[in-house]
mmCIF file of C-alpha atoms in Angstrom:
data_model
loop_
_atom_site.group_PDB
_atom_site.id
_atom_site.type_symbol
_atom_site.label_atom_id
_atom_site.label_comp_id
_atom_site.label_asym_id
_atom_site.label_seq_id
_atom_site.Cartn_x
_atom_site.Cartn_y
_atom_site.Cartn_z
ATOM 1 C CA MET A 1 57.040 27.293 -10.760
ATOM 2 C CA LYS A 2 54.560 26.407 -13.617
ATOM 3 C CA TYR A 3 51.598 27.996 -14.440
ATOM 4 C CA ARG A 4 49.488 24.790 -13.825
ATOM 5 C CA THR A 5 50.925 24.134 -10.695
ATOM 6 C CA VAL A 6 50.105 27.697 -9.134
ATOM 7 C CA VAL A 7 46.514 27.571 -10.291
ATOM 8 C CA MET A 8 46.142 24.154 -9.063
ATOM 9 C CA TYR A 9 47.289 25.308 -5.460
ATOM 10 C CA VAL A 10 44.713 28.487 -5.671
ATOM 11 C CA GLU A 11 42.347 26.129 -6.796
ATOM 12 C CA ILE A 12 42.766 24.072 -3.631
ATOM 13 C CA GLY A 13 42.833 27.301 -1.329
ATOM 14 C CA CYS A 14 39.934 28.525 -3.023
ATOM 15 C CA PHE A 15 37.880 24.962 -2.544
ATOM 16 C CA VAL A 16 39.266 25.388 1.521
ATOM 17 C CA SER A 17 37.599 28.672 1.883
ATOM 18 C CA CYS A 18 34.461 27.982 -0.258
ATOM 19 C CA LEU A 19 33.790 24.972 2.108
ATOM 20 C CA CYS A 20 34.547 26.438 5.280
ATOM 21 C CA GLY A 21 32.322 29.449 4.161
ATOM 22 C CA TRP A 22 29.518 26.579 3.695
ATOM 23 C CA ILE A 23 30.093 24.987 7.073
ATOM 24 C CA LEU A 24 29.672 28.992 8.720
ATOM 25 C CA VAL A 25 26.526 29.650 6.555
ATOM 26 C CA SER A 26 25.024 26.168 7.336
ATOM 27 C CA SER A 27 25.835 26.667 11.503
ATOM 28 C CA THR A 28 23.973 29.937 11.437
ATOM 29 C CA LEU A 29 20.238 27.989 10.404
ATOM 30 C CA PRO A 30 20.189 26.291 13.966
ATOM 31 C CA THR A 31 21.550 28.669 15.946
ATOM 32 C CA GLU A 32 18.965 30.774 18.276
ATOM 33 C CA TYR A 33 21.143 33.776 18.069
ATOM 34 C CA TRP A 34 19.826 35.655 15.246
ATOM 35 C CA THR A 35 18.463 38.718 17.319
ATOM 36 C CA PHE A 36 18.266 39.148 21.307
ATOM 37 C CA SER A 37 16.972 41.342 23.608
ATOM 38 C CA GLU A 38 17.513 41.965 27.390
ATOM 39 C CA VAL A 39 14.956 43.076 29.520
ATOM 40 C CA GLY A 40 15.396 44.175 33.440
ATOM 41 C CA THR A 41 17.908 46.087 35.022
ATOM 42 C CA VAL A 42 18.899 44.176 37.908
ATOM 43 C CA VAL A 43 21.742 41.439 37.092
ATOM 44 C CA LEU A 44 19.339 38.814 39.036
ATOM 45 C CA THR A 45 16.091 39.522 37.642
ATOM 46 C CA THR A 46 17.559 39.558 33.805
ATOM 47 C CA SER A 47 15.810 38.079 30.965
ATOM 48 C CA ASN A 48 16.814 37.235 27.710
ATOM 49 C CA TYR A 49 15.002 36.974 24.243
ATOM 50 C CA TYR A 50 16.485 35.638 21.590
ATOM 51 C CA SER A 51 14.891 34.184 18.314
ATOM 52 C CA ASN A 52 16.118 33.055 14.881
ATOM 53 C CA LEU A 53 14.178 31.658 11.753
ATOM 54 C CA TRP A 54 12.473 28.801 13.093
ATOM 55 C CA MET A 55 11.748 29.837 17.084
ATOM 56 C CA ASP A 56 11.488 32.156 20.000
ATOM 57 C CA CYS A 57 13.412 31.728 22.652
ATOM 58 C CA ILE A 58 13.728 32.980 26.631
ATOM 59 C CA SER A 59 16.079 32.397 29.477
ATOM 60 C CA ASP A 60 16.835 33.899 32.821
ATOM 61 C CA THR A 61 19.739 33.988 35.155
ATOM 62 C CA THR A 62 18.738 30.898 36.611
ATOM 63 C CA GLY A 63 19.706 29.227 33.672
ATOM 64 C CA VAL A 64 16.421 27.645 32.710
ATOM 65 C CA SER A 65 15.684 28.540 29.018
ATOM 66 C CA ASP A 66 12.548 27.409 26.738
ATOM 67 C CA CYS A 67 12.088 28.084 23.181
ATOM 68 C CA LYS A 68 8.551 27.940 21.052
ATOM 69 C CA TYR A 69 8.650 27.441 17.633
ATOM 70 C CA TYR A 70 6.244 29.409 15.415
ATOM 71 C CA PRO A 71 3.011 28.242 15.660
ATOM 72 C CA SER A 72 1.441 29.163 12.457
ATOM 73 C CA MET A 73 3.147 28.791 9.040
ATOM 74 C CA LEU A 74 0.691 30.702 7.374
ATOM 75 C CA ALA A 75 0.129 33.343 9.731
ATOM 76 C CA LEU A 76 4.201 34.364 9.686
ATOM 77 C CA PRO A 77 4.934 37.640 7.320
ATOM 78 C CA VAL A 78 6.396 37.130 3.903
ATOM 79 C CA PHE A 79 9.522 38.423 5.028
ATOM 80 C CA LEU A 80 10.558 35.501 7.172
ATOM 81 C CA HIS A 81 8.976 32.845 4.610
ATOM 82 C CA ALA A 82 11.955 34.716 1.885
ATOM 83 C CA CYS A 83 14.773 34.439 4.702
ATOM 84 C CA ARG A 84 13.811 30.774 5.459
ATOM 85 C CA ALA A 85 14.037 30.116 1.434
ATOM 86 C CA LEU A 86 17.080 31.804 0.849
ATOM 87 C CA ALA A 87 19.036 30.459 3.817
ATOM 88 C CA VAL A 88 17.985 26.651 2.680
ATOM 89 C CA CYS A 89 18.826 27.453 -1.247
ATOM 90 C CA ALA A 90 22.610 28.782 0.303
ATOM 91 C CA VAL A 91 22.926 25.343 1.694
ATOM 92 C CA ILE A 92 22.023 23.467 -0.881
ATOM 93 C CA THR A 93 23.751 25.299 -3.257
ATOM 94 C CA GLY A 94 26.992 25.291 -1.504
ATOM 95 C CA PHE A 95 26.839 21.733 -1.255
ATOM 96 C CA PHE A 96 26.327 21.187 -4.772
ATOM 97 C CA GLY A 97 29.278 23.551 -5.512
ATOM 98 C CA GLY A 98 31.628 21.541 -3.454
ATOM 99 C CA VAL A 99 30.588 18.521 -5.837
ATOM 100 C CA LEU A 100 31.252 20.316 -8.676
ATOM 101 C CA THR A 101 34.448 21.952 -7.690
ATOM 102 C CA LEU A 102 35.801 18.680 -6.210
ATOM 103 C CA ILE A 103 35.336 16.952 -9.096
ATOM 104 C CA GLY A 104 36.864 19.603 -11.534
ATOM 105 C CA MET A 105 39.906 20.643 -9.508
ATOM 106 C CA LYS A 106 43.202 19.571 -11.596
ATOM 107 C CA CYS A 107 44.382 18.091 -8.333
ATOM 108 C CA THR A 108 41.685 15.330 -8.376
ATOM 109 C CA LYS A 109 41.883 14.091 -12.281
ATOM 110 C CA ILE A 110 38.320 13.089 -11.944
ATOM 111 C CA GLY A 111 36.572 14.999 -14.725
ATOM 112 C CA GLY A 112 38.479 14.292 -17.738
ATOM 113 C CA THR A 113 40.476 16.509 -20.198
ATOM 114 C CA GLU A 114 41.679 19.931 -18.922
ATOM 115 C CA ILE A 115 38.730 21.605 -20.894
ATOM 116 C CA VAL A 116 36.145 19.407 -19.476
ATOM 117 C CA ASN A 117 37.575 19.974 -16.030
ATOM 118 C CA SER A 118 37.931 23.947 -16.523
ATOM 119 C CA ARG A 119 34.180 23.894 -17.196
ATOM 120 C CA VAL A 120 33.025 21.771 -14.334
ATOM 121 C CA THR A 121 35.094 23.906 -11.813
ATOM 122 C CA PHE A 122 33.549 26.909 -13.789
ATOM 123 C CA SER A 123 29.987 25.397 -12.756
ATOM 124 C CA GLY A 124 30.940 24.860 -9.344
ATOM 125 C CA ALA A 125 31.944 28.415 -8.944
ATOM 126 C CA ILE A 126 29.413 29.422 -10.329
ATOM 127 C CA THR A 127 27.260 27.585 -7.741
ATOM 128 C CA TYR A 128 29.243 28.624 -4.904
ATOM 129 C CA LEU A 129 28.471 32.562 -5.960
ATOM 130 C CA VAL A 130 24.935 31.753 -5.992
ATOM 131 C CA SER A 131 25.169 30.231 -2.287
ATOM 132 C CA GLY A 132 27.468 33.246 -1.239
ATOM 133 C CA GLY A 133 24.382 35.931 -3.026
ATOM 134 C CA CYS A 134 21.856 33.772 -1.128
ATOM 135 C CA GLY A 135 23.505 33.736 2.200
ATOM 136 C CA MET A 136 24.569 37.443 2.018
ATOM 137 C CA ILE A 137 20.753 38.696 0.798
ATOM 138 C CA THR A 138 19.284 36.521 3.933
ATOM 139 C CA TYR A 139 21.637 38.000 6.728
ATOM 140 C CA SER A 140 21.664 41.526 5.085
ATOM 141 C CA TRP A 141 17.642 41.595 5.084
ATOM 142 C CA TRP A 142 17.670 40.202 8.246
ATOM 143 C CA ALA A 143 19.929 42.948 9.561
ATOM 144 C CA ASN A 144 17.971 45.649 7.899
ATOM 145 C CA ARG A 145 15.011 44.558 9.511
ATOM 146 C CA VAL A 146 16.256 44.496 12.911
ATOM 147 C CA ILE A 147 18.191 47.933 12.842
ATOM 148 C CA THR A 148 15.170 49.725 11.185
ATOM 149 C CA GLU A 149 12.487 48.744 13.751
ATOM 150 C CA PHE A 150 15.071 49.236 17.000
ATOM 151 C CA LYS A 151 15.709 52.759 15.961
ATOM 152 C CA ASP A 152 12.088 53.718 14.732
ATOM 153 C CA PRO A 153 10.524 55.748 17.494
ATOM 154 C CA ASN A 154 7.317 54.313 16.834
ATOM 155 C CA PHE A 155 7.960 51.026 16.827
ATOM 156 C CA ARG A 156 6.266 50.229 20.378
ATOM 157 C CA ALA A 157 6.933 46.376 20.444
ATOM 158 C CA GLN A 158 10.020 44.969 22.036
ATOM 159 C CA LYS A 159 12.863 45.742 20.105
ATOM 160 C CA PHE A 160 15.978 43.320 19.322
ATOM 161 C CA GLU A 161 19.627 43.588 18.438
ATOM 162 C CA LEU A 162 21.929 41.941 16.414
ATOM 163 C CA GLY A 163 22.775 37.950 17.005
ATOM 164 C CA ALA A 164 25.831 36.459 16.683
ATOM 165 C CA ALA A 165 24.291 34.181 13.821
ATOM 166 C CA ILE A 166 24.166 37.509 11.761
ATOM 167 C CA PHE A 167 27.744 38.346 11.720
ATOM 168 C CA VAL A 168 28.922 34.720 11.344
ATOM 169 C CA GLY A 169 26.461 34.384 8.319
ATOM 170 C CA TRP A 170 28.124 37.427 6.612
ATOM 171 C CA GLY A 171 31.659 35.918 7.191
ATOM 172 C CA GLY A 172 30.764 32.604 5.429
ATOM 173 C CA SER A 173 28.854 34.326 2.493
ATOM 174 C CA LEU A 174 32.187 36.982 2.288
ATOM 175 C CA LEU A 175 34.558 33.591 1.664
ATOM 176 C CA LEU A 176 31.502 32.096 -0.376
ATOM 177 C CA ILE A 177 31.483 35.157 -2.959
ATOM 178 C CA CYS A 178 35.346 35.950 -2.853
ATOM 179 C CA ALA A 179 36.394 32.537 -3.373
ATOM 180 C CA GLY A 180 33.728 31.605 -5.911
ATOM 181 C CA ALA A 181 35.069 34.745 -7.902
ATOM 182 C CA VAL A 182 38.804 33.752 -7.867
ATOM 183 C CA LEU A 183 37.811 30.322 -9.199
ATOM 184 C CA ALA A 184 35.240 31.488 -11.810
ATOM 185 C CA TYR A 185 38.342 33.938 -13.155
ATOM 186 C CA LEU A 186 40.547 31.135 -13.093
ATOM 187 C CA SER A 187 38.804 28.531 -15.008
ATOM 188 C CA GLY A 188 37.177 31.127 -17.767
ATOM 189 C CA LYS A 189 40.389 31.995 -18.763
ATOM 190 C CA GLU A 190 41.183 28.166 -19.813
ATOM 191 C CA ILE A 191 37.049 28.052 -21.057
ATOM 192 C CA VAL A 192 37.103 31.451 -23.745
ATOM 193 C CA PRO A 193 40.089 30.481 -25.766
ATOM 194 C CA SER A 194 38.433 27.141 -26.061
ATOM 195 C CA CYS A 195 35.734 28.447 -27.525
ATOM 196 C CA ILE A 196 36.750 31.020 -29.361
ATOM 197 C CA SER A 197 39.211 28.656 -31.279
ATOM 198 C CA SER A 198 36.220 26.507 -32.050
ATOM 199 C CA THR A 199 34.335 29.217 -33.800
ATOM 200 C CA GLN A 200 36.653 30.505 -36.015
ATOM 201 C CA ARG A 201 38.160 27.116 -36.716
ATOM 202 C CA PRO A 202 37.502 27.146 -41.204
ATOM 203 C CA GLN A 203 34.481 24.962 -42.388
ATOM 204 C CA ARG A 204 34.863 22.779 -44.779
ATOM 205 C CA PRO A 205 32.894 23.533 -48.041
ATOM 206 C CA VAL A 206 29.527 21.593 -48.238
ATOM 207 C CA SER A 207 30.169 18.753 -50.761
ATOM 208 C CA TYR A 208 27.159 15.981 -52.192
ATOM 209 C CA THR A 209 28.078 12.414 -52.445
ATOM 210 C CA THR A 210 25.980 9.825 -53.955
ATOM 211 C CA ALA A 211 25.301 6.800 -51.943
ATOM 212 C CA ARG A 212 25.026 3.634 -53.685
ATOM 213 C CA THR A 213 22.188 1.507 -53.203
ATOM 214 C CA ARG A 214 20.276 -1.655 -54.773
ATOM 215 C CA ARG A 215 18.782 0.474 -57.302
ATOM 216 C CA THR A 216 21.756 2.384 -58.829
ATOM 217 C CA TYR A 217 24.304 1.345 -61.126
ATOM 218 C CA MET A 218 27.137 2.871 -63.027
ATOM 219 C CA MET A 219 26.546 2.721 -67.118
ATOM 220 C CA PRO A 220 29.958 1.227 -68.768
ATOM 221 C CA PRO A 221 32.439 3.473 -70.524
ATOM 222 C CA PRO A 222 31.744 3.810 -74.344
ATOM 223 C CA SER A 223 34.806 2.121 -75.529
ATOM 224 C CA SER A 224 33.536 -1.142 -73.730
ATOM 225 C CA ARG A 225 30.113 -1.384 -74.298
ATOM 226 C CA VAL A 226 28.899 -4.189 -76.323
ATOM 227 C CA THR A 227 26.756 -4.436 -79.541
ATOM 228 C CA LEU A 228 24.241 -7.215 -80.100
ATOM 229 C CA VAL A 229 23.610 -8.182 -83.359
ATOM 230 C CA PRO A 230 21.176 -10.669 -84.796
ATOM 231 C CA PRO A 231 22.262 -14.067 -85.412
ATOM 232 C CA LEU A 232 23.644 -14.893 -89.532
ATOM 233 C CA TYR A 233 21.876 -17.133 -91.579
ATOM 234 C CA ASN A 234 23.823 -19.212 -94.251
ATOM 235 C CA LYS A 235 22.330 -21.146 -96.714
ATOM 236 C CA GLY A 236 24.284 -24.361 -96.281
ATOM 237 C CA MET A 237 23.760 -24.533 -92.327
ATOM 238 C CA ASN A 238 20.705 -25.476 -90.657
ATOM 239 C CA GLY A 239 21.308 -23.621 -87.328
ATOM 240 C CA ARG A 240 22.511 -20.284 -85.853
ATOM 241 C CA THR A 241 25.770 -18.965 -86.584
ATOM 242 C CA THR A 242 27.493 -16.161 -84.322
ATOM 243 C CA ARG A 243 30.163 -13.851 -85.656
ATOM 244 C CA ALA A 244 32.859 -16.021 -84.566
ATOM 245 C CA THR A 245 31.546 -18.788 -86.976
ATOM 246 C CA ASN A 246 30.758 -16.510 -89.737
ATOM 247 C CA LYS A 247 34.635 -15.530 -89.928
ATOM 248 C CA THR A 248 36.082 -18.948 -90.211
ATOM 249 C CA ASP A 249 33.351 -19.544 -92.922
ATOM 250 C CA GLN A 250 34.912 -17.027 -94.747
ATOM 251 C CA THR A 251 38.440 -18.317 -93.921
ATOM 252 C CA LEU A 252 37.673 -21.681 -95.130
ATOM 253 C CA GLY A 253 36.572 -20.478 -98.580
ATOM 254 C CA ARG A 254 39.363 -18.174 -99.227
ATOM 255 C CA ASP A 255 41.599 -20.968 -98.592
ATOM 256 C CA SER A 256 39.785 -23.518 -100.599
ATOM 257 C CA PHE A 257 39.209 -20.910 -103.833
ATOM 258 C CA VAL A 258 43.662 -20.752 -103.605
#
């Protein structure tokens, strides 16, 4: 099997992995189970509290649940604003990473030449890495906050535990980072030699040429110059004669003398 065929199959596998990771990361945004907590020791009177980036929810054993969005955006902590921004950036960059990778893959033949395809694929891989990094920072920061509050003995408010959305987000971010790194490695191997060969290409020496315009002209060589002589006057002729007429007059005078 040729190297190009192997690279093509690996690119397809990495693209599918990145696409699955992006879907997993995107699915965590509307999910409420980022954190959850149970209140009550009796099964019939247990209440479940859970929340995410956008709302707080509560449900009881009867199956009735109610969710409430955060009332004020300005009153929220900076931590929550940063997690929201990072999560949205992870989704947006993952989308554009998929578009770039789909255009630059060897099996699609959309980008153009091999070098152009490799550069587009490399751009998509870097975008996937950014998406996975934003997602990993979001879920790790959220998990660290929840674990710190849960283990803090001085924290008197209600304590929460990690929800299922955090683990799903970790898995999706890990897929994005791993598959994006493989794509960046494969496409970078094809880009670097072309860049080195272009920089080491010998350059032609600088030459100066004269552009001919309307004002430029070329002087004829010395052997072809025409010397202008003044007109000759003869006593027997009333008009001007040239050098040729002068020669004819000389030949005629010699013949008449002979």
